[in-house]
Amino acid sequence: MIEIAGLTKSFGPNQVLRGVNLTVQAGDSMVVIGGSGSGKSVLIKHIIGLLRPDAGMVLIDGTDISTLKDKELYEIRRKFGMLFQGAALFDSMSVWENVGFALLRSGMREREAKVVAIEKLRLVGLKDVEDKMPSELSGGMRKRVGLARAIAHNPEILLYDEPTTGLDPILADSINELIIRMREKMKVTSVAITHDMHSAYRIADRIAMLFEGRIVQEGTPDEIKNTSNDLVKQFITGSAQGPIKVEGISF
Amino acid sequence: MYNFLLALGQTLIRFTKITGEIVLLMWAVLREFLLPPYEIKNTFKQAMEIGIKSVPVALVTAVFTGMVLALQTVTGFKRFGAESLVGSVVALSMTREMGPVLTGLVVAGRAGAAMAAELGTMRVTEQIDALETLAVKPVKYLVTPRFTSALFMMPALTILSDFVGILGGYAVAVWLFGMSSVLYWHRAWDNLELSDIYNGLIKAAFFGGAVAIVSCYKGFYTEGGAEGVGKATTGAVVISFMTILISDYFLTAWLFK
Ligand SMILES: Nc1ncnc2c1ncn2[C@@H]1O[C@H](COP(=O)(O)OP(=O)(O)OP(=O)(O)O)[C@@H](O)[C@H]1O
Ligand SMILES: [Mg+2]
């Protein structure tokens, strides 16, 4: 279970998170939506302790990771898998070494790790790429390698930062299916960030919308679809007219 | 006046902050060096990068330095009839000074720049964050191997440079100026003490460690995309050069009494 309470974070004068409260039950799939630059990536990085909060708590199965010592933090991170928005593949390593990285680090032999890596690559719809270097792949392929790397060590908690951005609609849906399968078969708890409402409705048990550093609404996909909140309504229908103004663009 | 004091104050604060961060990084590197698991494979890979691949440049630098030292000594010392000292001048200069310093500069320009650029790119493309999410400590995985390799490879490169530099001097003195080969070696060996060599190597190890720490620090804390990587790389080379040249004076004063 993930519990976030009163989370605030600023970068210099830029107040990004201003008191986020959010709970994700074990085995649930939470989708966070919100405008570009609203702090979704910053939020997800707090869940795995890449960023430390200015104030507030992030509890993972009851442990506050924002105050943990390094050693315990690294211990707890083994529970996690994370897909970065930009994939963040290690460009000095081949594709399979990327996917098998955590396995190799935990002492698995190269031959076995490569077999597991190839199997995980299959899961994300990639084959015959294991010996390529990341620089030889397309953006969508890199994303999927990143996903394969995130699931390779069978984590209990998965964080996806925009898993379907940059993929064609058919591939995007197969990734949605993979995420659903991870939850159903492996019982993982997940937090996904997306702009893609179609994908959000497919994979979410619950959806939360981040706006101006706070969660403005949280609920089931049906509750979000039938929301009475104007902010959320504008976002999910993707309209330029409404309470959310796009700065700097005028007609 | 107010602006001047403000700028001065800010510079001092920045300098203190950077020094503090470097000391903290240094501390983390040493701790990770001692704690298992050891990054043996990684360290060998870095030793190749830093050491073996620097050999050609270091050798060319050393041989020409030895040659020019001999040339200057023969032509300059002729004025007071001391050109027979050329063997001593080359041997002492190379081992005590030129070997470690020039090799340090070569390693800073080659390996230091590469370290800053590589770690900087990894930082801005979130690869360092990715390491953390895979439960690997970035300092242990990235910085410690580079530091240890530089620490050990610098003296190794320097001893090669010392030797090749003395050979370069030999070539000029004996082949070009027709000096007796026996005299050159005699002068070189008789006035050279073991302490000249190992104190030079202590300098070299210090320079290696300093270049690695400074360059990794610059790369590790890179901000701001490709431009930031460029700045980090330039910064790493400039600070490494300054560190080598300034610390060289104090190390010399301390080691060679
Ligand atoms: N390491 C950092 N240092 C300084 N500012 C940062 C840092 N990371 C994020 N920010 C700032 O925090 C704000 C939110 O960034 P974030 O990446 O979380 O947005 P996002 O919601 O993920 O947007 P997008 O949908 O475009 O990915 C931005 O204004 C960004 O400039
Ligand atoms: Mg983002």
Coordinates of C-alpha atoms and ligand atoms in Angstrom, one line a residue:
Chain A
M1 CA 0.0 0.0 0.0
I2 CA 1.2 3.5 -0.8
E3 CA 0.1 6.4 1.4
I4 CA 1.0 10.0 0.6
A5 CA 0.1 12.7 3.1
G6 CA 0.7 16.4 2.9
L7 CA 3.5 16.1 0.4
T8 CA 5.0 19.4 -0.6
K9 CA 8.0 20.0 -2.9
S10 CA 9.5 23.2 -4.3
F11 CA 12.4 23.8 -6.7
G12 CA 13.6 27.2 -5.7
P13 CA 10.7 29.6 -6.1
N14 CA 8.7 27.0 -8.1
Q15 CA 6.2 25.4 -5.8
V16 CA 5.4 22.1 -7.6
L17 CA 3.6 20.0 -5.0
R18 CA 1.5 21.9 -2.4
G19 CA 0.1 19.2 -0.1
V20 CA -0.7 16.0 -2.1
N21 CA -2.8 13.4 -0.3
L22 CA -3.2 10.1 -2.1
T23 CA -3.7 6.5 -1.1
V24 CA -3.2 3.5 -3.3
Q25 CA -4.5 0.2 -1.9
A26 CA -2.4 -3.0 -2.3
G27 CA -3.1 -4.5 -5.7
D28 CA -4.8 -1.4 -7.0
S29 CA -4.0 0.4 -10.2
M30 CA -3.9 4.2 -9.7
V31 CA -3.7 6.5 -12.7
V32 CA -2.6 10.1 -12.1
I33 CA -3.7 12.6 -14.7
G34 CA -2.9 16.3 -15.0
G35 CA -1.6 18.9 -17.3
S36 CA 1.9 19.1 -18.6
G37 CA 4.2 20.5 -16.0
S38 CA 1.7 19.9 -13.2
G39 CA 4.2 17.8 -11.2
K40 CA 3.2 14.3 -12.1
S41 CA 6.7 13.1 -12.7
V42 CA 7.9 14.8 -9.5
L43 CA 5.1 13.0 -7.6
I44 CA 6.0 9.6 -8.9
K45 CA 9.7 10.2 -8.1
H46 CA 8.8 10.8 -4.5
I47 CA 7.1 7.4 -4.3
I48 CA 10.4 5.6 -5.0
G49 CA 12.5 8.1 -3.0
L50 CA 14.4 9.7 -5.9
L51 CA 13.3 13.0 -4.5
R52 CA 12.9 13.9 -0.8
P53 CA 9.8 15.9 0.2
D54 CA 10.1 19.3 1.7
A55 CA 7.3 18.3 4.0
G56 CA 4.8 15.4 4.3
M57 CA 5.1 11.6 4.3
V58 CA 5.3 8.8 1.7
L59 CA 4.5 5.5 3.3
I60 CA 5.3 2.3 1.5
D61 CA 3.6 -0.6 3.3
G62 CA 3.7 1.5 6.4
T63 CA 7.3 2.6 6.2
D64 CA 8.0 6.3 5.7
I65 CA 10.6 6.3 3.0
S66 CA 11.2 10.1 3.1
T67 CA 13.2 9.7 6.3
L68 CA 14.9 6.4 5.6
K69 CA 18.6 5.9 5.7
D70 CA 20.2 5.1 2.4
K71 CA 20.7 1.4 3.2
E72 CA 17.1 0.8 4.1
L73 CA 15.9 2.9 1.1
Y74 CA 17.9 0.7 -1.3
E75 CA 16.5 -2.3 0.4
I76 CA 12.9 -1.1 -0.1
R77 CA 13.6 -0.2 -3.7
R78 CA 13.9 -3.8 -4.6
K79 CA 10.1 -3.9 -4.3
F80 CA 9.8 -1.4 -7.1
G81 CA 10.0 -1.2 -10.8
M82 CA 9.9 2.1 -12.6
L83 CA 9.4 3.1 -16.2
F84 CA 10.8 6.6 -16.9
Q85 CA 9.1 9.1 -19.1
G86 CA 12.2 9.1 -21.4
A87 CA 12.9 5.4 -20.9
A88 CA 16.4 6.2 -19.3
L89 CA 18.0 3.2 -20.9
F90 CA 21.7 2.7 -20.1
D91 CA 23.2 3.6 -23.4
S92 CA 26.6 1.9 -22.8
M93 CA 24.8 -1.5 -22.5
S94 CA 23.0 -3.7 -25.0
V95 CA 19.2 -4.1 -24.8
W96 CA 19.3 -7.4 -23.0
E97 CA 21.9 -6.1 -20.5
N98 CA 19.5 -3.2 -19.7
V99 CA 16.6 -5.6 -19.2
G100 CA 18.6 -8.1 -17.2
F101 CA 20.5 -5.4 -15.2
A102 CA 18.9 -6.0 -11.8
L103 CA 19.1 -9.8 -12.3
L104 CA 22.8 -9.6 -13.1
R105 CA 23.4 -7.4 -10.1
S106 CA 21.7 -9.8 -7.8
G107 CA 24.1 -12.5 -9.0
M108 CA 22.2 -14.4 -11.7
R109 CA 24.5 -15.9 -14.4
E110 CA 24.7 -14.2 -17.8
R111 CA 23.1 -17.0 -19.7
E112 CA 20.1 -17.2 -17.4
A113 CA 19.7 -13.5 -17.2
K114 CA 19.7 -13.2 -21.0
V115 CA 17.0 -15.9 -21.3
V116 CA 14.8 -13.9 -18.8
A117 CA 15.5 -10.7 -20.6
I118 CA 14.4 -12.1 -23.9
E119 CA 11.3 -13.5 -22.4
K120 CA 10.4 -10.0 -20.9
L121 CA 11.2 -8.4 -24.2
R122 CA 8.6 -10.8 -25.8
L123 CA 6.1 -9.7 -23.2
V124 CA 6.4 -6.0 -24.4
G125 CA 6.2 -7.1 -28.0
L126 CA 9.9 -7.0 -29.0
K127 CA 11.9 -9.7 -30.5
D128 CA 15.4 -10.0 -32.1
V129 CA 16.5 -6.7 -30.5
E130 CA 18.3 -8.2 -27.5
D131 CA 21.8 -7.6 -28.9
K132 CA 21.1 -4.1 -30.3
M133 CA 22.3 -1.0 -28.5
P134 CA 19.6 1.4 -27.2
S135 CA 20.7 4.1 -29.7
E136 CA 19.6 1.8 -32.6
L137 CA 16.0 1.7 -31.4
S138 CA 13.0 3.9 -32.2
G139 CA 11.4 6.0 -29.4
G140 CA 8.5 3.5 -29.0
M141 CA 10.9 0.6 -28.8
R142 CA 13.0 2.3 -26.2
K143 CA 9.9 2.8 -24.1
R144 CA 9.1 -0.8 -24.3
V145 CA 12.6 -1.9 -23.4
G146 CA 12.3 0.5 -20.4
L147 CA 9.1 -1.3 -19.5
A148 CA 10.7 -4.7 -19.8
R149 CA 13.5 -3.6 -17.5
A150 CA 11.0 -2.3 -15.0
I151 CA 9.2 -5.7 -14.8
A152 CA 12.3 -8.0 -15.1
H153 CA 12.8 -8.6 -11.4
N154 CA 9.1 -9.2 -10.7
P155 CA 8.5 -6.1 -8.5
E156 CA 5.6 -5.7 -6.2
I157 CA 5.0 -2.1 -7.0
L158 CA 5.2 -0.7 -10.5
L159 CA 5.5 3.0 -11.4
Y160 CA 4.8 3.9 -15.0
D161 CA 5.6 7.4 -16.2
E162 CA 3.6 7.8 -19.4
P163 CA 3.8 4.2 -20.6
T164 CA 1.9 4.7 -23.9
T165 CA 3.1 8.1 -25.0
G166 CA 4.8 7.9 -28.4
L167 CA 3.4 4.5 -29.3
D168 CA 0.9 3.9 -32.1
P169 CA -2.7 3.2 -31.0
I170 CA -2.4 -0.6 -31.4
L171 CA 0.8 -0.9 -29.6
A172 CA -0.5 1.4 -26.9
D173 CA -3.4 -0.9 -26.3
S174 CA -1.1 -3.9 -26.1
I175 CA 0.8 -2.1 -23.4
N176 CA -2.4 -1.3 -21.6
E177 CA -3.2 -5.0 -21.7
L178 CA 0.2 -5.8 -20.4
I179 CA -0.3 -3.4 -17.5
I180 CA -3.7 -5.0 -16.7
R181 CA -2.1 -8.5 -16.9
M182 CA 0.7 -7.5 -14.5
R183 CA -2.0 -6.4 -12.0
E184 CA -4.2 -9.5 -12.5
K185 CA -1.5 -12.2 -12.7
M186 CA 1.2 -10.7 -10.5
K187 CA -1.0 -8.7 -8.1
V188 CA 1.2 -5.7 -8.4
T189 CA 0.3 -2.3 -7.0
S190 CA 0.8 0.3 -9.6
V191 CA 0.8 4.0 -10.2
A192 CA 0.7 5.2 -13.8
I193 CA 0.9 8.7 -15.2
T194 CA -0.8 9.4 -18.5
H195 CA -2.3 12.0 -20.7
D196 CA -4.2 9.4 -22.6
M197 CA -7.7 9.2 -21.2
H198 CA -8.5 6.1 -23.2
S199 CA -5.6 4.3 -21.6
A200 CA -6.5 5.7 -18.2
Y201 CA -10.0 4.2 -18.3
R202 CA -8.6 0.9 -19.5
I203 CA -6.0 0.4 -16.8
A204 CA -7.3 2.3 -13.8
D205 CA -9.0 1.0 -10.7
R206 CA -8.9 4.6 -9.6
I207 CA -8.0 7.9 -11.2
A208 CA -6.6 11.0 -9.5
M209 CA -6.2 14.4 -11.0
L210 CA -3.3 16.6 -10.0
F211 CA -3.8 20.4 -10.5
E212 CA -1.8 23.3 -9.0
G213 CA 0.1 21.0 -6.7
R214 CA -2.9 19.2 -5.2
I215 CA -5.1 16.3 -6.0
V216 CA -8.4 17.9 -7.0
Q217 CA -10.4 14.7 -7.5
E218 CA -9.9 11.0 -6.9
G219 CA -12.3 8.2 -7.8
T220 CA -13.2 5.3 -9.9
P221 CA -13.1 5.7 -13.7
D222 CA -16.9 6.0 -13.7
E223 CA -16.9 8.7 -11.1
I224 CA -14.3 10.6 -13.1
K225 CA -16.3 10.3 -16.3
N226 CA -19.4 11.7 -14.6
T227 CA -17.6 14.3 -12.6
S228 CA -19.2 17.6 -11.6
N229 CA -15.7 19.2 -11.1
D230 CA -15.2 21.7 -13.9
L231 CA -11.4 21.3 -13.9
V232 CA -11.6 17.6 -14.3
K233 CA -14.4 17.8 -16.8
Q234 CA -12.3 20.1 -19.0
F235 CA -9.2 17.9 -18.7
I236 CA -10.9 14.6 -19.6
T237 CA -12.8 16.1 -22.5
G238 CA -9.6 17.9 -23.7
S239 CA -11.1 21.3 -24.2
A240 CA -9.2 24.6 -24.4
Q241 CA -12.2 26.4 -22.9
G242 CA -12.8 26.2 -19.2
P243 CA -11.2 27.0 -15.8
I244 CA -7.8 25.8 -16.8
K245 CA -6.1 28.5 -18.9
V246 CA -3.2 27.8 -21.2
E247 CA -0.7 30.5 -20.5
G248 CA 0.9 32.4 -23.3
I249 CA -1.5 31.2 -26.0
S250 CA -4.1 33.6 -27.1
F251 CA -6.3 34.0 -30.1
Chain B
M1 CA 30.6 48.6 -3.6
Y2 CA 27.5 46.9 -2.4
N3 CA 27.4 44.9 -5.6
F4 CA 31.0 44.0 -5.3
L5 CA 30.6 42.7 -1.8
L6 CA 27.4 40.8 -2.9
A7 CA 29.3 39.1 -5.7
L8 CA 32.2 38.3 -3.5
G9 CA 29.9 36.8 -0.9
Q10 CA 28.1 34.7 -3.4
T11 CA 31.4 33.5 -4.9
L12 CA 32.6 32.5 -1.4
I13 CA 29.4 30.7 -0.6
R14 CA 29.5 28.8 -4.0
F15 CA 33.1 27.9 -3.4
T16 CA 32.4 26.6 0.1
K17 CA 29.4 24.6 -1.1
I18 CA 31.4 23.0 -4.0
T19 CA 34.3 22.2 -1.7
G20 CA 31.9 20.7 0.8
E21 CA 30.1 18.6 -1.8
I22 CA 33.4 17.3 -3.2
V23 CA 34.5 16.3 0.3
L24 CA 31.2 14.5 0.8
L25 CA 31.6 12.7 -2.5
M26 CA 35.1 11.7 -1.6
W27 CA 33.9 10.3 1.7
A28 CA 31.1 8.3 -0.1
V29 CA 33.6 7.0 -2.6
L30 CA 36.0 5.7 0.1
R31 CA 33.1 4.1 2.0
E32 CA 31.9 2.3 -1.1
F33 CA 35.4 1.3 -1.9
L34 CA 35.6 -0.5 1.4
L35 CA 32.2 -2.0 1.5
P36 CA 31.3 -5.2 -0.5
P37 CA 30.2 -6.0 -3.1
Y38 CA 33.3 -4.9 -5.0
E39 CA 33.0 -3.5 -8.5
I40 CA 35.9 -5.5 -9.9
K41 CA 34.7 -5.9 -13.5
N42 CA 33.7 -2.2 -13.7
T43 CA 37.1 -1.1 -12.2
F44 CA 39.0 -3.1 -14.8
K45 CA 36.9 -1.6 -17.6
Q46 CA 37.7 1.9 -16.3
A47 CA 41.4 1.0 -15.8
M48 CA 41.4 0.2 -19.5
E49 CA 39.7 3.5 -20.4
I50 CA 41.8 5.7 -18.1
G51 CA 45.1 3.8 -18.2
I52 CA 45.7 1.7 -21.3
K53 CA 44.0 4.1 -23.7
S54 CA 46.0 7.0 -22.4
V55 CA 49.3 5.3 -23.1
P56 CA 49.9 6.6 -26.7
V57 CA 49.2 10.3 -25.8
A58 CA 51.2 10.0 -22.6
L59 CA 54.1 8.5 -24.4
V60 CA 54.2 11.1 -27.1
T61 CA 54.0 13.8 -24.5
A62 CA 56.8 12.3 -22.5
V63 CA 59.2 11.5 -25.3
F64 CA 59.0 15.1 -26.6
T65 CA 59.3 16.5 -23.2
G66 CA 62.4 14.5 -22.6
M67 CA 63.8 15.6 -25.9
V68 CA 63.1 19.3 -25.4
L69 CA 64.6 19.1 -21.9
A70 CA 67.8 17.7 -23.4
L71 CA 67.8 20.2 -26.2
Q72 CA 67.4 23.2 -23.8
T73 CA 70.0 21.8 -21.4
V74 CA 72.6 21.2 -24.0
T75 CA 72.1 24.6 -25.7
G76 CA 71.5 26.6 -22.5
F77 CA 74.0 25.0 -20.1
K78 CA 76.7 25.4 -22.7
R79 CA 76.9 29.0 -21.7
F80 CA 78.6 28.0 -18.4
G81 CA 80.1 24.8 -19.7
A82 CA 77.8 22.4 -17.9
E83 CA 76.2 20.6 -20.8
S84 CA 77.5 17.3 -19.5
L85 CA 74.8 17.5 -16.8
V86 CA 72.1 16.8 -19.4
G87 CA 71.5 13.3 -18.1
S88 CA 70.8 14.5 -14.6
V89 CA 68.6 17.4 -15.7
V90 CA 66.4 15.2 -17.8
A91 CA 66.2 12.4 -15.2
L92 CA 65.5 14.7 -12.3
S93 CA 63.0 16.8 -14.2
M94 CA 61.1 13.9 -15.6
T95 CA 60.8 11.9 -12.4
R96 CA 60.2 14.7 -10.0
E97 CA 58.1 17.1 -12.1
M98 CA 57.4 16.6 -15.8
G99 CA 56.4 12.9 -15.7
P100 CA 53.6 13.3 -13.0
V101 CA 52.4 16.7 -14.0
L102 CA 52.2 16.2 -17.8
T103 CA 50.7 12.7 -17.4
G104 CA 48.2 14.3 -15.0
L105 CA 47.2 16.9 -17.6
V106 CA 46.9 14.2 -20.3
V107 CA 44.7 12.1 -18.1
A108 CA 42.6 15.2 -17.1
G109 CA 42.1 16.1 -20.8
R110 CA 41.3 12.6 -21.9
A111 CA 39.8 10.6 -19.1
G112 CA 38.5 13.5 -16.9
A113 CA 36.6 15.0 -19.8
A114 CA 35.2 11.6 -20.7
M115 CA 34.1 11.0 -17.1
A116 CA 32.3 14.3 -16.8
A117 CA 30.6 13.9 -20.2
E118 CA 29.5 10.4 -19.6
L119 CA 28.2 10.9 -16.1
G120 CA 26.7 14.2 -17.1
T121 CA 24.8 12.6 -19.9
M122 CA 23.6 9.8 -17.6
R123 CA 22.4 12.4 -15.2
V124 CA 20.4 14.5 -17.6
T125 CA 18.9 11.5 -19.3
E126 CA 17.8 10.1 -15.9
Q127 CA 20.1 7.0 -16.2
I128 CA 21.5 7.8 -12.8
D129 CA 18.0 7.9 -11.4
A130 CA 17.3 4.6 -13.2
L131 CA 20.3 3.0 -11.4
E132 CA 18.8 4.1 -8.1
T133 CA 15.4 2.6 -8.9
L134 CA 17.2 -0.7 -9.7
A135 CA 18.7 -0.5 -6.2
V136 CA 22.2 0.2 -7.3
K137 CA 24.1 3.0 -5.6
P138 CA 25.3 5.3 -8.3
V139 CA 28.4 6.4 -6.4
K140 CA 29.5 2.8 -5.9
Y141 CA 28.7 1.8 -9.5
L142 CA 30.0 4.8 -11.3
V143 CA 32.3 6.9 -9.2
T144 CA 34.3 4.5 -7.1
P145 CA 35.6 2.4 -10.1
R146 CA 36.7 5.6 -11.8
F147 CA 38.4 6.9 -8.7
T148 CA 40.3 3.7 -7.9
S149 CA 41.4 3.2 -11.5
A150 CA 42.7 6.7 -11.8
L151 CA 44.4 6.4 -8.5
F152 CA 46.4 3.3 -9.6
M153 CA 46.7 4.0 -13.3
M154 CA 48.3 7.4 -12.9
P155 CA 51.4 6.2 -11.2
A156 CA 51.7 3.3 -13.8
L157 CA 51.4 5.8 -16.7
T158 CA 53.9 8.1 -14.9
I159 CA 56.6 5.5 -14.5
L160 CA 56.3 4.8 -18.2
S161 CA 56.5 8.5 -19.0
D162 CA 59.5 8.9 -16.8
F163 CA 61.3 6.2 -18.6
V164 CA 60.3 7.2 -22.1
G165 CA 61.2 10.8 -21.3
I166 CA 64.7 9.9 -20.2
L167 CA 65.0 7.9 -23.4
G168 CA 63.9 10.9 -25.4
G169 CA 66.6 13.0 -23.7
Y170 CA 69.1 10.3 -24.6
A171 CA 68.1 10.4 -28.2
V172 CA 68.7 14.1 -28.4
A173 CA 71.9 14.2 -26.3
V174 CA 73.6 11.2 -27.8
W175 CA 72.4 10.9 -31.3
L176 CA 71.9 14.6 -32.1
F177 CA 74.7 16.2 -30.1
G178 CA 77.1 13.3 -30.1
M179 CA 77.4 13.1 -26.3
S180 CA 78.8 9.9 -24.9
S181 CA 76.1 7.4 -24.1
V182 CA 78.0 6.2 -21.0
L183 CA 78.1 9.8 -19.7
Y184 CA 74.4 10.3 -20.2
W185 CA 73.4 7.2 -18.3
H186 CA 76.1 7.8 -15.7
R187 CA 74.8 11.3 -15.0
A188 CA 71.2 10.2 -15.1
W189 CA 71.6 7.3 -12.7
D190 CA 74.1 8.7 -10.3
N191 CA 72.2 11.8 -9.3
L192 CA 68.8 10.1 -9.3
E193 CA 67.5 8.8 -5.9
L194 CA 64.8 6.3 -5.4
S195 CA 62.9 9.0 -3.5
D196 CA 62.8 11.1 -6.6
I197 CA 60.9 8.4 -8.4
Y198 CA 58.5 7.4 -5.6
N199 CA 57.7 10.9 -4.6
G200 CA 56.9 11.6 -8.2
L201 CA 54.6 8.6 -8.1
I202 CA 52.9 9.9 -5.0
K203 CA 52.2 13.1 -6.8
A204 CA 50.9 11.1 -9.7
A205 CA 48.5 9.2 -7.6
F206 CA 47.2 12.4 -6.0
F207 CA 46.6 14.0 -9.4
G208 CA 44.8 10.8 -10.6
G209 CA 42.5 10.8 -7.6
A210 CA 41.9 14.5 -7.8
V211 CA 41.1 14.5 -11.5
A212 CA 38.7 11.6 -11.0
I213 CA 36.9 13.2 -8.1
V214 CA 36.6 16.6 -9.7
S215 CA 35.4 15.2 -13.0
C216 CA 32.9 12.8 -11.5
Y217 CA 31.6 15.5 -9.3
K218 CA 31.1 17.8 -12.3
G219 CA 29.4 15.0 -14.2
F220 CA 27.3 13.7 -11.3
Y221 CA 25.7 17.1 -10.5
T222 CA 25.1 18.2 -14.1
E223 CA 22.0 20.2 -14.7
G224 CA 20.4 21.5 -17.8
G225 CA 20.5 19.2 -20.8
A226 CA 23.1 19.0 -23.5
E227 CA 24.4 22.5 -22.7
G228 CA 24.8 21.5 -19.1
V229 CA 26.9 18.5 -20.1
G230 CA 29.1 20.7 -22.2
K231 CA 29.6 23.1 -19.3
A232 CA 30.3 20.2 -16.9
T233 CA 33.0 18.8 -19.2
T234 CA 34.7 22.1 -19.7
G235 CA 34.5 22.8 -16.0
A236 CA 36.0 19.4 -15.2
V237 CA 39.0 19.9 -17.4
V238 CA 39.6 23.5 -16.2
I239 CA 39.3 22.6 -12.5
S240 CA 41.4 19.5 -12.9
F241 CA 44.2 21.5 -14.6
M242 CA 44.1 24.1 -11.9
T243 CA 44.1 21.5 -9.2
I244 CA 47.1 19.7 -10.7
L245 CA 49.2 22.8 -11.2
I246 CA 48.4 24.4 -7.8
S247 CA 48.6 21.3 -5.7
D248 CA 51.8 20.4 -7.5
Y249 CA 53.6 23.3 -5.9
F250 CA 52.5 22.4 -2.4
L251 CA 53.1 18.7 -2.9
T252 CA 56.6 19.4 -4.1
A253 CA 57.3 21.7 -1.1
W254 CA 56.1 18.9 1.1
L255 CA 57.6 15.8 -0.5
F256 CA 61.0 17.1 -1.7
K257 CA 62.6 18.6 1.3
Ligands
LIG1 N1 15.0 18.3 -10.8 C1 14.3 19.4 -11.0 N2 14.8 20.6 -10.7 C2 14.1 21.7 -10.9 N3 12.8 21.8 -11.3 C3 12.2 20.6 -11.6 C4 12.9 19.4 -11.4 N4 12.1 18.4 -11.8 C5 10.9 19.0 -12.2 N5 11.0 20.3 -12.0 C6 9.9 21.3 -12.3 O1 8.7 20.8 -11.7 C7 7.6 21.1 -12.5 C8 6.8 19.8 -12.7 O2 7.6 18.9 -13.5 P1 7.1 17.4 -13.9 O3 8.2 16.9 -14.7 O4 6.7 16.7 -12.7 O5 5.9 17.7 -14.8 P2 4.9 16.6 -15.4 O6 3.6 16.8 -14.8 O7 5.5 15.3 -15.4 O8 4.8 17.1 -16.9 P3 4.7 16.3 -18.3 O9 3.4 15.8 -18.4 O10 5.1 17.3 -19.3 O11 5.7 15.2 -18.2 C9 8.1 21.7 -13.8 O12 7.9 23.1 -13.6 C10 9.6 21.4 -13.7 O13 10.3 22.5 -14.3
MG2 MG 6.3 14.0 -16.6

